[in-house]
Amino acid sequence: YSIGMLEHVGYKNFEPFFACVKKLLKPDGLAVIHTIGEPDFVPASDPFLEKYIFPGAVIPALSKVMPAVENLFIVEDFQNFGYDYAKTLAAWSDNSKVFFKQNPNAYTPEFQRMWEYYLRMCEALFELRINQLWHFVLSPRPASRKGIARQL
């Protein structure tokens, strides 16, 4: 599994990253890649996110991910859960407010404001479909499996 890591790998490192994933998989194995994504490639991070949350992170676009994947893997499944992720961020924000109220000295007021801003900004980005949440299921090429079991 690669849970929420691809945006930290960097688009210039996608090819060696996916080569490593393939090398670590059994011939009939599956890789699940979970990442935030954007529909348009922007080779830099938001200034707020760069400074306070994820220095050096760049949210991937399919146009940068797929060239690194296409010769190594079969894309068995791809899903975008981005719109639903806005609800998750809203719940995290609500839960954080409760925590900060119950534990006022756990974090500085500055951190609490920054955290609220971060969660609400991301909620809006996902709700507006600017950010997306992707799951890729990949099997290594050449194919040694007939397919994958699916639940409907």
Short mmCIF file of C-alpha atoms in Angstrom, two decimals:
data_model
loop_
_atom_site.label_atom_id
_atom_site.label_comp_id
_atom_site.label_asym_id
_atom_site.label_seq_id
_atom_site.Cartn_x
_atom_site.Cartn_y
_atom_site.Cartn_z
CA TYR A 1 0.00 0.00 0.00
CA SER A 2 0.96 3.60 -0.55
CA ILE A 3 -1.32 5.63 1.67
CA GLY A 4 -1.24 9.36 1.05
CA MET A 5 2.39 9.40 -0.03
CA LEU A 6 2.52 10.08 -3.75
CA GLU A 7 2.12 13.84 -3.33
CA HIS A 8 5.31 13.78 -1.24
CA VAL A 9 7.30 11.66 -3.70
CA GLY A 10 7.30 14.43 -6.30
CA TYR A 11 6.46 14.13 -9.97
CA LYS A 12 10.16 13.97 -10.91
CA ASN A 13 10.43 10.78 -8.85
CA PHE A 14 7.31 8.96 -10.06
CA GLU A 15 9.20 6.65 -12.44
CA PRO A 16 11.68 5.34 -9.82
CA PHE A 17 8.88 5.17 -7.24
CA PHE A 18 6.66 2.98 -9.43
CA ALA A 19 9.66 0.89 -10.54
CA CYS A 20 10.31 0.20 -6.85
CA VAL A 21 6.65 -0.68 -6.26
CA LYS A 22 6.78 -3.17 -9.14
CA LYS A 23 10.05 -4.67 -7.90
CA LEU A 24 8.52 -5.26 -4.45
CA LEU A 25 5.33 -6.90 -5.76
CA LYS A 26 4.93 -10.60 -6.40
CA PRO A 27 4.10 -11.34 -10.07
CA ASP A 28 0.43 -11.82 -9.16
CA GLY A 29 0.42 -9.06 -6.54
CA LEU A 30 -1.65 -5.89 -6.41
CA ALA A 31 -0.59 -2.39 -5.41
CA VAL A 32 -3.10 0.05 -3.98
CA ILE A 33 -2.02 3.65 -4.39
CA HIS A 34 -4.01 6.28 -2.48
CA THR A 35 -3.23 9.92 -3.18
CA ILE A 36 -4.65 13.38 -3.37
CA GLY A 37 -4.75 14.53 -6.99
CA GLU A 38 -5.63 17.52 -9.13
CA PRO A 39 -7.10 17.66 -12.62
CA ASP A 40 -4.45 20.15 -13.78
CA PHE A 41 -0.70 19.87 -13.29
CA VAL A 42 0.73 22.64 -11.10
CA PRO A 43 4.45 22.10 -10.40
CA ALA A 44 4.35 23.95 -7.07
CA SER A 45 2.43 23.84 -3.82
CA ASP A 46 0.04 26.38 -2.37
CA PRO A 47 2.17 28.89 -0.37
CA PHE A 48 0.24 28.25 2.88
CA LEU A 49 0.53 24.47 2.54
CA GLU A 50 4.20 24.79 1.59
CA LYS A 51 5.03 26.87 4.66
CA TYR A 52 2.86 25.33 7.38
CA ILE A 53 1.63 21.87 6.46
CA PHE A 54 3.48 19.92 3.73
CA PRO A 55 6.78 21.53 2.69
CA GLY A 56 7.90 20.28 -0.70
CA ALA A 57 4.66 18.48 -1.55
CA VAL A 58 3.20 18.75 -5.06
CA ILE A 59 -0.24 17.32 -5.70
CA PRO A 60 -0.03 14.96 -8.67
CA ALA A 61 -2.03 15.16 -11.88
CA LEU A 62 -2.93 12.12 -13.96
CA SER A 63 -0.85 13.56 -16.79
CA LYS A 64 2.26 13.04 -14.62
CA VAL A 65 1.27 9.78 -12.91
CA MET A 66 0.13 7.72 -15.88
CA PRO A 67 3.35 7.90 -17.95
CA ALA A 68 5.20 6.45 -14.95
CA VAL A 69 2.59 3.68 -14.56
CA GLU A 70 1.63 2.65 -18.09
CA ASN A 71 4.64 0.50 -19.03
CA LEU A 72 4.95 -1.18 -15.63
CA PHE A 73 1.37 -1.92 -14.59
CA ILE A 74 -2.13 -2.70 -15.67
CA VAL A 75 -4.58 -0.28 -14.05
CA GLU A 76 -7.07 -2.76 -12.63
CA ASP A 77 -9.21 -0.11 -10.99
CA PHE A 78 -9.29 3.65 -10.46
CA GLN A 79 -11.69 5.57 -8.27
CA ASN A 80 -12.07 9.20 -7.31
CA PHE A 81 -13.52 9.77 -3.84
CA GLY A 82 -12.72 13.49 -3.76
CA TYR A 83 -16.18 14.93 -3.31
CA ASP A 84 -16.87 12.59 -0.38
CA TYR A 85 -13.54 13.53 1.20
CA ALA A 86 -14.88 17.06 1.79
CA LYS A 87 -17.25 15.48 4.35
CA THR A 88 -14.30 13.80 6.07
CA LEU A 89 -12.44 17.10 6.33
CA ALA A 90 -15.56 18.81 7.74
CA ALA A 91 -15.82 16.08 10.40
CA TRP A 92 -12.12 16.46 11.26
CA SER A 93 -12.65 20.21 11.63
CA ASP A 94 -15.67 19.73 13.90
CA ASN A 95 -13.81 17.14 15.99
CA SER A 96 -10.76 19.40 16.25
CA LYS A 97 -12.89 22.26 17.57
CA VAL A 98 -14.31 20.00 20.27
CA PHE A 99 -10.82 18.76 21.16
CA PHE A 100 -9.36 22.28 21.32
CA LYS A 101 -12.26 23.46 23.50
CA GLN A 102 -11.81 20.53 25.89
CA ASN A 103 -7.99 20.86 25.85
CA PRO A 104 -7.28 24.59 25.41
CA ASN A 105 -3.62 24.26 26.35
CA ALA A 106 -2.82 21.26 24.16
CA TYR A 107 -1.83 23.53 21.26
CA THR A 108 -1.20 27.24 20.91
CA PRO A 109 -4.02 29.48 19.71
CA GLU A 110 -1.94 30.16 16.58
CA PHE A 111 -1.72 26.45 15.80
CA GLN A 112 -5.44 26.00 16.40
CA ARG A 113 -6.26 28.80 13.92
CA MET A 114 -3.80 27.42 11.38
CA TRP A 115 -5.26 23.92 11.72
CA GLU A 116 -8.83 25.18 11.28
CA TYR A 117 -7.81 27.19 8.22
CA TYR A 118 -6.03 24.16 6.73
CA LEU A 119 -8.98 21.81 7.21
CA ARG A 120 -11.57 24.29 5.92
CA MET A 121 -9.41 25.27 2.93
CA CYS A 122 -8.98 21.61 1.98
CA GLU A 123 -12.68 20.94 2.51
CA ALA A 124 -13.49 23.70 0.01
CA LEU A 125 -10.89 22.43 -2.49
CA PHE A 126 -12.42 18.95 -2.43
CA GLU A 127 -16.00 20.21 -2.49
CA LEU A 128 -15.21 22.35 -5.55
CA ARG A 129 -13.50 19.33 -7.19
CA ILE A 130 -10.19 21.21 -7.44
CA ASN A 131 -8.60 18.50 -5.29
CA GLN A 132 -9.54 14.87 -5.70
CA LEU A 133 -8.83 11.68 -3.78
CA TRP A 134 -7.69 8.83 -5.97
CA HIS A 135 -7.28 5.10 -5.44
CA PHE A 136 -5.38 3.12 -8.07
CA VAL A 137 -5.27 -0.68 -8.05
CA LEU A 138 -2.30 -1.83 -10.13
CA SER A 139 -1.06 -5.25 -11.18
CA PRO A 140 2.45 -5.69 -12.61
CA ARG A 141 3.11 -6.25 -16.30
CA PRO A 142 3.51 -8.67 -17.91
CA ALA A 143 0.19 -9.90 -16.57
CA SER A 144 0.16 -13.19 -14.71
CA ARG A 145 -3.35 -12.87 -13.29
CA LYS A 146 -6.60 -13.24 -15.18
CA GLY A 147 -8.22 -10.34 -13.33
CA ILE A 148 -9.23 -9.26 -9.88
CA ALA A 149 -12.26 -10.30 -7.85
CA ARG A 150 -14.81 -7.52 -7.58
CA GLN A 151 -17.75 -6.96 -5.29
CA LEU A 152 -20.76 -5.22 -6.77
#
